[in-house]
Amino acid sequence: MRFHWHTHHLTLTNPWGIARGVSKEKEGWVFEIEHAGVIGHGEAAHTKRNGESLESVKLDFERVAAAAAGKDDPRALLDALPFIGINGASAAAIDVALHDWLAQQAGVALHDFLGIKASPLPITSFSIGIDDAETIARKVEEAAEYPILKVKLGTDRDREIIGAVRSVTNKPLRVDANEGWATRKEALEQVKWLAGEGIELVEQPLPAHRIADVAWLRERSPLPIVADEDAMTSANLRELAVAYDGINIKLAKCGGLREAVRMLDLADELGLRVMLGCMIESSLGITAAAHLGARAEWLDLDGNLLVSDDSYVGLRCDRGVLTLPNAPGLGVTLVSPGRD
Ligand code: MG
């Protein structure tokens, strides 16, 4: 087994504003596993919020390469990966690359390898980041082809933002507060107001680890409440099930496909509704998540649609309808070599 990794650069088409801050570009890592003439690919979409950086991902890759030195068994490395103790985004890149390799070696598409159907997939939402009212209205008009929007809130201008969106469209909206409301009382006021604005669900209304407050909110909320920053892995889903209606599963949070499937199974058992989400990432990472898409109720797989220099070709998106590639493994190919 040989490992390679390189950085790639993603430019946001519009500056990306969420409750935590604004970004215009993102540098990420691609991880490759080469063995027996087959190359598997995975993407690490690290986030500062989760204590990750370009440097920490690189160190994680080096740790895994050291742990796997002299071994030539991708499946054994996949089994060992959780015990090497690396961060979610790094683990996701390696887990996805290993799954891509194993499925290509087996000659089947990744979703088949995982025992998941290719279709039907829920329609993905398209995200509208925080901005001034005029820019938001323009972005909503530019997103005319997408039937469902996810609007970022959690600011002191939430009513202005929804007003700007509603000035140009009546389509269904989902709201993501990204931990931006401070108290359960404030969150309840916002949720009650949003229920009258044609909103389908509210994601992460309060800062993570405020489970009792979310349970209080959910008892009074007319809208489903979905955990994102609170739902990192399968470890605390039983606790979340008493407070939340659903969870947002992301490969970069949980560490890859194996843990994501564990979360899907446990969510089914606990009656938690499931969204599959993403970070700002290329079609490499988005395609990996989409292979799980048939098991989700909601998809928010739009990271690749928000950048102007997607470095991979994989899944297709036509008016929010995702189609998986028809090829062994992930089914992704590199468009441009990226930057080393
Ligand atoms: Mg979110």
mmCIF file of C-alpha atoms and ligand atoms in Angstrom:
data_model
loop_
_atom_site.group_PDB
_atom_site.id
_atom_site.type_symbol
_atom_site.label_atom_id
_atom_site.label_comp_id
_atom_site.label_asym_id
_atom_site.label_seq_id
_atom_site.Cartn_x
_atom_site.Cartn_y
_atom_site.Cartn_z
ATOM 1 C CA MET A 1 0.000 0.000 0.000
ATOM 2 C CA ARG A 2 1.262 3.438 -0.860
ATOM 3 C CA PHE A 3 -0.243 6.674 0.398
ATOM 4 C CA HIS A 4 -0.167 10.113 -1.206
ATOM 5 C CA TRP A 5 -1.734 13.343 -0.081
ATOM 6 C CA HIS A 6 -1.938 16.806 -1.536
ATOM 7 C CA THR A 7 -3.809 20.018 -0.784
ATOM 8 C CA HIS A 8 -6.464 21.457 -3.051
ATOM 9 C CA HIS A 9 -7.935 24.900 -3.168
ATOM 10 C CA LEU A 10 -11.652 25.708 -3.316
ATOM 11 C CA THR A 11 -13.000 29.192 -4.046
ATOM 12 C CA LEU A 12 -16.485 30.073 -2.781
ATOM 13 C CA THR A 13 -18.643 31.528 -5.564
ATOM 14 C CA ASN A 14 -20.093 33.898 -2.942
ATOM 15 C CA PRO A 15 -18.445 34.665 0.413
ATOM 16 C CA TRP A 16 -19.723 31.981 2.794
ATOM 17 C CA GLY A 17 -21.307 33.513 5.892
ATOM 18 C CA ILE A 18 -22.577 31.475 8.828
ATOM 19 C CA ALA A 19 -23.198 32.400 12.480
ATOM 20 C CA ARG A 20 -19.510 31.717 13.299
ATOM 21 C CA GLY A 21 -17.924 33.867 10.559
ATOM 22 C CA VAL A 22 -17.285 34.417 6.846
ATOM 23 C CA SER A 23 -14.907 32.658 4.442
ATOM 24 C CA LYS A 24 -14.079 33.205 0.776
ATOM 25 C CA GLU A 25 -11.937 30.167 0.075
ATOM 26 C CA LYS A 26 -10.960 26.864 1.571
ATOM 27 C CA GLU A 27 -7.806 24.806 1.370
ATOM 28 C CA GLY A 28 -8.329 21.089 1.970
ATOM 29 C CA TRP A 29 -6.561 17.759 1.625
ATOM 30 C CA VAL A 30 -7.033 14.851 -0.728
ATOM 31 C CA PHE A 31 -5.776 11.448 0.424
ATOM 32 C CA GLU A 32 -4.982 8.568 -1.959
ATOM 33 C CA ILE A 33 -4.317 4.904 -1.346
ATOM 34 C CA GLU A 34 -2.573 2.987 -4.102
ATOM 35 C CA HIS A 35 -2.357 -0.779 -4.008
ATOM 36 C CA ALA A 36 -2.412 -3.566 -6.614
ATOM 37 C CA GLY A 37 -2.871 -1.065 -9.425
ATOM 38 C CA VAL A 38 -5.997 0.510 -7.901
ATOM 39 C CA ILE A 39 -6.149 4.031 -6.406
ATOM 40 C CA GLY A 40 -8.770 5.016 -3.820
ATOM 41 C CA HIS A 41 -9.514 8.692 -3.119
ATOM 42 C CA GLY A 42 -10.870 10.554 -0.103
ATOM 43 C CA GLU A 43 -11.227 14.202 0.933
ATOM 44 C CA ALA A 44 -10.524 15.815 4.306
ATOM 45 C CA ALA A 45 -12.803 18.847 4.760
ATOM 46 C CA HIS A 46 -11.431 20.085 8.074
ATOM 47 C CA THR A 47 -13.133 22.749 10.186
ATOM 48 C CA LYS A 48 -11.665 25.063 12.781
ATOM 49 C CA ARG A 49 -14.753 24.593 14.942
ATOM 50 C CA ASN A 50 -13.865 20.922 15.363
ATOM 51 C CA GLY A 51 -10.283 21.731 16.343
ATOM 52 C CA GLU A 52 -8.875 20.852 12.930
ATOM 53 C CA SER A 53 -6.431 22.646 10.632
ATOM 54 C CA LEU A 54 -4.479 21.911 7.461
ATOM 55 C CA GLU A 55 -1.510 21.086 9.678
ATOM 56 C CA SER A 56 -3.459 18.782 12.041
ATOM 57 C CA VAL A 57 -4.823 16.810 9.075
ATOM 58 C CA LYS A 58 -1.321 16.384 7.672
ATOM 59 C CA LEU A 59 -0.074 15.116 11.037
ATOM 60 C CA ASP A 60 -3.011 12.674 11.156
ATOM 61 C CA PHE A 61 -2.124 11.351 7.690
ATOM 62 C CA GLU A 62 1.487 10.893 8.772
ATOM 63 C CA ARG A 63 0.360 8.955 11.858
ATOM 64 C CA VAL A 64 -1.779 6.620 9.791
ATOM 65 C CA ALA A 65 0.971 6.105 7.220
ATOM 66 C CA ALA A 66 3.379 5.235 10.054
ATOM 67 C CA ALA A 67 0.874 2.838 11.642
ATOM 68 C CA ALA A 68 0.298 1.103 8.291
ATOM 69 C CA ALA A 69 3.967 0.923 7.292
ATOM 70 C CA GLY A 70 4.914 -2.482 5.927
ATOM 71 C CA LYS A 71 1.294 -3.688 5.835
ATOM 72 C CA ASP A 72 -0.529 -4.380 2.603
ATOM 73 C CA ASP A 73 -4.142 -4.925 3.609
ATOM 74 C CA PRO A 74 -6.631 -2.065 2.996
ATOM 75 C CA ARG A 75 -9.419 -3.861 4.868
ATOM 76 C CA ALA A 76 -7.236 -4.362 7.943
ATOM 77 C CA LEU A 77 -6.355 -0.666 7.877
ATOM 78 C CA LEU A 78 -10.059 0.232 7.693
ATOM 79 C CA ASP A 79 -10.684 -1.932 10.773
ATOM 80 C CA ALA A 80 -7.718 -0.381 12.607
ATOM 81 C CA LEU A 81 -8.498 3.243 11.679
ATOM 82 C CA PRO A 82 -10.772 4.097 14.660
ATOM 83 C CA PHE A 83 -8.034 2.984 17.063
ATOM 84 C CA ILE A 84 -5.346 5.264 15.629
ATOM 85 C CA GLY A 85 -7.141 8.210 17.237
ATOM 86 C CA ILE A 86 -7.239 10.906 14.560
ATOM 87 C CA ASN A 87 -9.723 13.716 13.906
ATOM 88 C CA GLY A 88 -13.001 13.343 11.986
ATOM 89 C CA ALA A 89 -12.026 15.041 8.724
ATOM 90 C CA SER A 90 -8.710 13.175 8.442
ATOM 91 C CA ALA A 91 -10.339 9.857 9.348
ATOM 92 C CA ALA A 92 -13.093 10.493 6.776
ATOM 93 C CA ALA A 93 -10.541 11.036 3.995
ATOM 94 C CA ILE A 94 -8.770 7.761 4.776
ATOM 95 C CA ASP A 95 -11.974 5.774 5.411
ATOM 96 C CA VAL A 96 -13.469 6.987 2.103
ATOM 97 C CA ALA A 97 -10.237 6.271 0.183
ATOM 98 C CA LEU A 98 -10.194 2.738 1.631
ATOM 99 C CA HIS A 99 -13.863 2.171 0.783
ATOM 100 C CA ASP A 100 -13.254 3.528 -2.730
ATOM 101 C CA TRP A 101 -10.321 1.120 -3.096
ATOM 102 C CA LEU A 102 -12.253 -1.887 -1.719
ATOM 103 C CA ALA A 103 -15.333 -1.239 -3.888
ATOM 104 C CA GLN A 104 -13.227 -0.735 -7.030
ATOM 105 C CA GLN A 105 -11.362 -3.942 -6.247
ATOM 106 C CA ALA A 106 -14.712 -5.727 -5.876
ATOM 107 C CA GLY A 107 -15.880 -4.168 -9.170
ATOM 108 C CA VAL A 108 -19.011 -2.597 -7.672
ATOM 109 C CA ALA A 109 -20.246 0.919 -7.008
ATOM 110 C CA LEU A 110 -19.652 2.122 -3.458
ATOM 111 C CA HIS A 111 -23.352 2.168 -2.541
ATOM 112 C CA ASP A 112 -23.656 -1.477 -3.678
ATOM 113 C CA PHE A 113 -20.568 -2.328 -1.657
ATOM 114 C CA LEU A 114 -22.378 -0.847 1.381
ATOM 115 C CA GLY A 115 -25.702 -2.545 0.536
ATOM 116 C CA ILE A 116 -27.456 0.776 -0.148
ATOM 117 C CA LYS A 117 -29.602 1.625 -3.189
ATOM 118 C CA ALA A 118 -28.493 4.250 -5.729
ATOM 119 C CA SER A 119 -31.949 5.813 -5.886
ATOM 120 C CA PRO A 120 -34.342 7.337 -5.160
ATOM 121 C CA LEU A 121 -32.394 10.078 -3.445
ATOM 122 C CA PRO A 122 -34.116 12.962 -1.661
ATOM 123 C CA ILE A 123 -33.710 16.336 -3.390
ATOM 124 C CA THR A 124 -30.750 18.219 -1.958
ATOM 125 C CA SER A 125 -31.172 21.641 -0.449
ATOM 126 C CA PHE A 126 -28.969 24.505 -1.636
ATOM 127 C CA SER A 127 -27.539 26.771 1.052
ATOM 128 C CA ILE A 128 -27.816 30.544 1.274
ATOM 129 C CA GLY A 129 -25.139 32.012 3.547
ATOM 130 C CA ILE A 130 -25.510 35.068 5.746
ATOM 131 C CA ASP A 131 -25.202 38.355 3.897
ATOM 132 C CA ASP A 132 -26.852 41.745 3.504
ATOM 133 C CA ALA A 133 -30.485 41.691 2.362
ATOM 134 C CA GLU A 134 -29.746 42.766 -1.200
ATOM 135 C CA THR A 135 -27.061 40.102 -1.712
ATOM 136 C CA ILE A 136 -29.288 37.427 -0.190
ATOM 137 C CA ALA A 137 -32.105 38.290 -2.594
ATOM 138 C CA ARG A 138 -29.646 38.065 -5.512
ATOM 139 C CA LYS A 139 -28.259 34.721 -4.321
ATOM 140 C CA VAL A 140 -31.792 33.318 -3.940
ATOM 141 C CA GLU A 141 -32.597 34.410 -7.498
ATOM 142 C CA GLU A 142 -29.367 32.813 -8.763
ATOM 143 C CA ALA A 143 -30.428 29.599 -6.976
ATOM 144 C CA ALA A 144 -33.735 29.508 -8.891
ATOM 145 C CA GLU A 145 -33.054 25.969 -10.179
ATOM 146 C CA TYR A 146 -32.940 24.486 -6.667
ATOM 147 C CA PRO A 147 -36.381 23.556 -5.262
ATOM 148 C CA ILE A 148 -35.343 23.655 -1.574
ATOM 149 C CA LEU A 149 -33.095 26.208 0.113
ATOM 150 C CA LYS A 150 -31.290 26.044 3.445
ATOM 151 C CA VAL A 151 -30.941 29.496 4.955
ATOM 152 C CA LYS A 152 -28.220 30.299 7.460
ATOM 153 C CA LEU A 153 -29.477 32.228 10.496
ATOM 154 C CA GLY A 154 -28.312 32.713 14.084
ATOM 155 C CA THR A 155 -27.714 36.459 13.792
ATOM 156 C CA ASP A 156 -29.386 39.588 15.162
ATOM 157 C CA ARG A 157 -30.750 40.161 11.610
ATOM 158 C CA ASP A 158 -32.643 36.881 11.160
ATOM 159 C CA ARG A 159 -35.970 38.548 10.310
ATOM 160 C CA GLU A 160 -34.310 40.734 7.697
ATOM 161 C CA ILE A 161 -32.645 37.658 6.163
ATOM 162 C CA ILE A 162 -35.863 35.617 5.934
ATOM 163 C CA GLY A 163 -37.645 38.740 4.662
ATOM 164 C CA ALA A 164 -35.064 39.071 1.881
ATOM 165 C CA VAL A 165 -35.461 35.403 0.925
ATOM 166 C CA ARG A 166 -39.247 35.595 1.024
ATOM 167 C CA SER A 167 -39.207 38.775 -1.101
ATOM 168 C CA VAL A 168 -38.125 36.628 -4.059
ATOM 169 C CA THR A 169 -39.338 33.061 -3.443
ATOM 170 C CA ASN A 170 -42.079 30.962 -1.838
ATOM 171 C CA LYS A 171 -40.158 27.676 -2.061
ATOM 172 C CA PRO A 172 -39.660 25.443 0.994
ATOM 173 C CA LEU A 173 -36.888 26.597 3.299
ATOM 174 C CA ARG A 174 -34.834 24.918 5.968
ATOM 175 C CA VAL A 175 -33.047 26.987 8.582
ATOM 176 C CA ASP A 176 -29.638 26.420 10.166
ATOM 177 C CA ALA A 177 -28.852 28.586 13.202
ATOM 178 C CA ASN A 178 -25.342 27.057 13.639
ATOM 179 C CA GLU A 179 -25.570 27.397 17.476
ATOM 180 C CA GLY A 180 -26.357 31.097 17.009
ATOM 181 C CA TRP A 181 -29.271 31.601 19.413
ATOM 182 C CA ALA A 182 -28.146 32.152 22.986
ATOM 183 C CA THR A 183 -31.076 31.028 25.138
ATOM 184 C CA ARG A 184 -33.926 28.533 24.900
ATOM 185 C CA LYS A 185 -36.398 31.429 25.201
ATOM 186 C CA GLU A 186 -34.826 33.218 22.224
ATOM 187 C CA ALA A 187 -34.760 29.959 20.256
ATOM 188 C CA LEU A 188 -38.457 29.320 20.980
ATOM 189 C CA GLU A 189 -39.407 32.820 19.835
ATOM 190 C CA GLN A 190 -37.455 32.317 16.611
ATOM 191 C CA VAL A 191 -38.864 28.853 15.945
ATOM 192 C CA LYS A 192 -42.446 30.002 16.515
ATOM 193 C CA TRP A 193 -41.931 32.910 14.116
ATOM 194 C CA LEU A 194 -40.254 30.649 11.519
ATOM 195 C CA ALA A 195 -43.205 28.221 11.625
ATOM 196 C CA GLY A 196 -45.250 30.956 9.963
ATOM 197 C CA GLU A 197 -42.641 31.509 7.243
ATOM 198 C CA GLY A 198 -42.886 28.160 5.449
ATOM 199 C CA ILE A 199 -39.871 26.631 7.165
ATOM 200 C CA GLU A 200 -39.531 22.814 7.201
ATOM 201 C CA LEU A 201 -37.036 22.358 10.033
ATOM 202 C CA VAL A 202 -34.536 24.144 12.243
ATOM 203 C CA GLU A 203 -30.972 22.924 12.634
ATOM 204 C CA GLN A 204 -28.808 23.386 15.743
ATOM 205 C CA PRO A 205 -30.703 26.298 17.359
ATOM 206 C CA LEU A 206 -28.541 26.440 20.516
ATOM 207 C CA PRO A 207 -24.849 25.923 21.264
ATOM 208 C CA ALA A 208 -23.863 22.242 21.439
ATOM 209 C CA HIS A 209 -24.152 20.339 24.750
ATOM 210 C CA ARG A 210 -27.322 22.155 25.847
ATOM 211 C CA ILE A 211 -29.424 18.998 25.621
ATOM 212 C CA ALA A 212 -31.877 19.858 28.426
ATOM 213 C CA ASP A 213 -32.607 23.247 26.830
ATOM 214 C CA VAL A 214 -33.177 21.629 23.416
ATOM 215 C CA ALA A 215 -35.553 19.086 25.011
ATOM 216 C CA TRP A 216 -37.487 22.012 26.533
ATOM 217 C CA LEU A 217 -37.547 23.757 23.150
ATOM 218 C CA ARG A 218 -38.640 20.651 21.262
ATOM 219 C CA GLU A 219 -41.627 20.126 23.589
ATOM 220 C CA ARG A 220 -42.869 23.564 22.545
ATOM 221 C CA SER A 221 -41.601 23.742 18.962
ATOM 222 C CA PRO A 222 -43.987 23.524 16.006
ATOM 223 C CA LEU A 223 -41.007 22.589 13.770
ATOM 224 C CA PRO A 224 -38.652 19.577 13.810
ATOM 225 C CA ILE A 225 -35.334 20.332 15.529
ATOM 226 C CA VAL A 226 -32.236 18.725 14.000
ATOM 227 C CA ALA A 227 -28.823 18.309 15.663
ATOM 228 C CA ASP A 228 -25.679 19.132 13.702
ATOM 229 C CA GLU A 229 -22.877 20.426 15.931
ATOM 230 C CA ASP A 230 -24.360 18.216 18.696
ATOM 231 C CA ALA A 231 -24.304 15.087 16.501
ATOM 232 C CA MET A 232 -20.649 14.318 15.843
ATOM 233 C CA THR A 233 -20.642 10.497 16.028
ATOM 234 C CA SER A 234 -22.879 7.637 17.150
ATOM 235 C CA ALA A 235 -21.540 7.948 20.721
ATOM 236 C CA ASN A 236 -24.238 10.299 22.080
ATOM 237 C CA LEU A 237 -27.221 9.553 19.831
ATOM 238 C CA ARG A 238 -29.238 7.936 22.627
ATOM 239 C CA GLU A 239 -28.897 11.151 24.616
ATOM 240 C CA LEU A 240 -29.787 13.290 21.575
ATOM 241 C CA ALA A 241 -32.909 11.234 20.862
ATOM 242 C CA VAL A 242 -34.602 12.666 23.975
ATOM 243 C CA ALA A 243 -34.070 16.258 22.779
ATOM 244 C CA TYR A 244 -33.929 16.284 18.980
ATOM 245 C CA ASP A 245 -36.209 15.077 16.185
ATOM 246 C CA GLY A 246 -33.299 14.349 13.860
ATOM 247 C CA ILE A 247 -29.560 14.470 13.242
ATOM 248 C CA ASN A 248 -27.351 15.799 10.477
ATOM 249 C CA ILE A 249 -24.709 13.168 9.620
ATOM 250 C CA LYS A 250 -21.518 14.389 7.953
ATOM 251 C CA LEU A 251 -18.554 12.237 6.966
ATOM 252 C CA ALA A 252 -16.078 14.922 8.036
ATOM 253 C CA LYS A 253 -17.545 15.006 11.551
ATOM 254 C CA CYS A 254 -17.976 11.308 12.221
ATOM 255 C CA GLY A 255 -14.826 10.004 10.529
ATOM 256 C CA GLY A 256 -16.161 8.361 7.394
ATOM 257 C CA LEU A 257 -18.599 5.912 5.864
ATOM 258 C CA ARG A 258 -18.295 3.142 8.434
ATOM 259 C CA GLU A 259 -19.243 5.413 11.341
ATOM 260 C CA ALA A 260 -21.896 7.158 9.218
ATOM 261 C CA VAL A 261 -23.586 3.792 8.571
ATOM 262 C CA ARG A 262 -23.422 3.077 12.309
ATOM 263 C CA MET A 263 -25.172 6.420 12.912
ATOM 264 C CA LEU A 264 -27.807 5.615 10.264
ATOM 265 C CA ASP A 265 -28.520 2.239 11.897
ATOM 266 C CA LEU A 266 -28.742 3.716 15.389
ATOM 267 C CA ALA A 267 -30.899 6.617 14.197
ATOM 268 C CA ASP A 268 -33.353 4.091 12.724
ATOM 269 C CA GLU A 269 -33.427 2.208 16.021
ATOM 270 C CA LEU A 270 -33.982 5.405 18.035
ATOM 271 C CA GLY A 271 -36.555 6.926 15.674
ATOM 272 C CA LEU A 272 -34.300 9.882 14.840
ATOM 273 C CA ARG A 273 -34.876 11.456 11.426
ATOM 274 C CA VAL A 274 -31.754 11.816 9.276
ATOM 275 C CA MET A 275 -30.199 14.543 7.184
ATOM 276 C CA LEU A 276 -26.980 13.875 5.303
ATOM 277 C CA GLY A 277 -24.891 17.021 5.187
ATOM 278 C CA CYS A 278 -21.448 18.215 4.196
ATOM 279 C CA MET A 279 -18.772 20.850 4.625
ATOM 280 C CA ILE A 280 -17.441 23.097 1.874
ATOM 281 C CA GLU A 281 -15.826 20.334 -0.170
ATOM 282 C CA SER A 282 -15.329 19.179 -3.738
ATOM 283 C CA SER A 283 -17.331 16.564 -5.640
ATOM 284 C CA LEU A 284 -14.964 13.979 -4.173
ATOM 285 C CA GLY A 285 -16.338 14.338 -0.649
ATOM 286 C CA ILE A 286 -19.884 15.093 -1.771
ATOM 287 C CA THR A 287 -20.065 11.997 -3.979
ATOM 288 C CA ALA A 288 -18.900 9.830 -1.069
ATOM 289 C CA ALA A 289 -21.752 11.131 1.119
ATOM 290 C CA ALA A 290 -24.277 10.797 -1.719
ATOM 291 C CA HIS A 291 -23.607 7.045 -1.892
ATOM 292 C CA LEU A 292 -25.431 6.915 1.497
ATOM 293 C CA GLY A 293 -28.179 9.248 0.272
ATOM 294 C CA ALA A 294 -30.951 6.695 -0.195
ATOM 295 C CA ARG A 295 -30.934 6.101 3.570
ATOM 296 C CA ALA A 296 -31.570 9.766 4.451
ATOM 297 C CA GLU A 297 -34.833 11.697 4.666
ATOM 298 C CA TRP A 298 -33.166 15.035 3.876
ATOM 299 C CA LEU A 299 -30.052 15.791 1.834
ATOM 300 C CA ASP A 300 -27.917 18.883 2.183
ATOM 301 C CA LEU A 301 -25.124 17.921 -0.197
ATOM 302 C CA ASP A 302 -24.279 21.196 -1.841
ATOM 303 C CA GLY A 303 -20.664 21.956 -0.823
ATOM 304 C CA ASN A 304 -19.460 21.365 -4.389
ATOM 305 C CA LEU A 305 -22.233 23.591 -5.774
ATOM 306 C CA LEU A 306 -21.010 26.523 -3.671
ATOM 307 C CA VAL A 307 -17.488 26.596 -5.157
ATOM 308 C CA SER A 308 -16.326 27.846 -8.549
ATOM 309 C CA ASP A 309 -13.316 25.526 -8.955
ATOM 310 C CA ASP A 310 -14.531 22.030 -8.054
ATOM 311 C CA SER A 311 -11.528 19.797 -8.639
ATOM 312 C CA TYR A 312 -13.437 16.508 -9.127
ATOM 313 C CA VAL A 313 -16.227 15.149 -11.302
ATOM 314 C CA GLY A 314 -18.527 12.621 -9.666
ATOM 315 C CA LEU A 315 -22.222 12.818 -8.895
ATOM 316 C CA ARG A 316 -24.458 14.982 -11.061
ATOM 317 C CA CYS A 317 -26.962 17.519 -9.759
ATOM 318 C CA ASP A 318 -29.880 18.588 -11.896
ATOM 319 C CA ARG A 319 -32.271 20.989 -10.160
ATOM 320 C CA GLY A 320 -31.440 19.449 -6.803
ATOM 321 C CA VAL A 321 -31.851 15.866 -8.065
ATOM 322 C CA LEU A 322 -28.622 13.955 -7.474
ATOM 323 C CA THR A 323 -27.506 11.048 -9.657
ATOM 324 C CA LEU A 324 -24.649 8.806 -8.586
ATOM 325 C CA PRO A 325 -21.897 7.878 -11.045
ATOM 326 C CA ASN A 326 -22.280 4.479 -12.651
ATOM 327 C CA ALA A 327 -18.770 3.172 -12.074
ATOM 328 C CA PRO A 328 -16.942 0.951 -9.562
ATOM 329 C CA GLY A 329 -16.036 2.566 -6.258
ATOM 330 C CA LEU A 330 -16.815 6.240 -5.681
ATOM 331 C CA GLY A 331 -16.847 6.940 -9.417
ATOM 332 C CA VAL A 332 -14.935 10.222 -9.183
ATOM 333 C CA THR A 333 -12.226 11.578 -11.457
ATOM 334 C CA LEU A 334 -9.859 14.481 -11.014
ATOM 335 C CA VAL A 335 -10.486 17.592 -13.134
ATOM 336 C CA SER A 336 -7.368 19.554 -12.281
ATOM 337 C CA PRO A 337 -4.288 18.442 -10.347
ATOM 338 C CA GLY A 338 -4.797 21.044 -7.585
ATOM 339 C CA ARG A 339 -1.897 22.610 -5.741
ATOM 340 C CA ASP A 340 0.830 20.672 -3.976
HETATM 341 MG MG MG B 1 -25.472 22.812 10.151
#
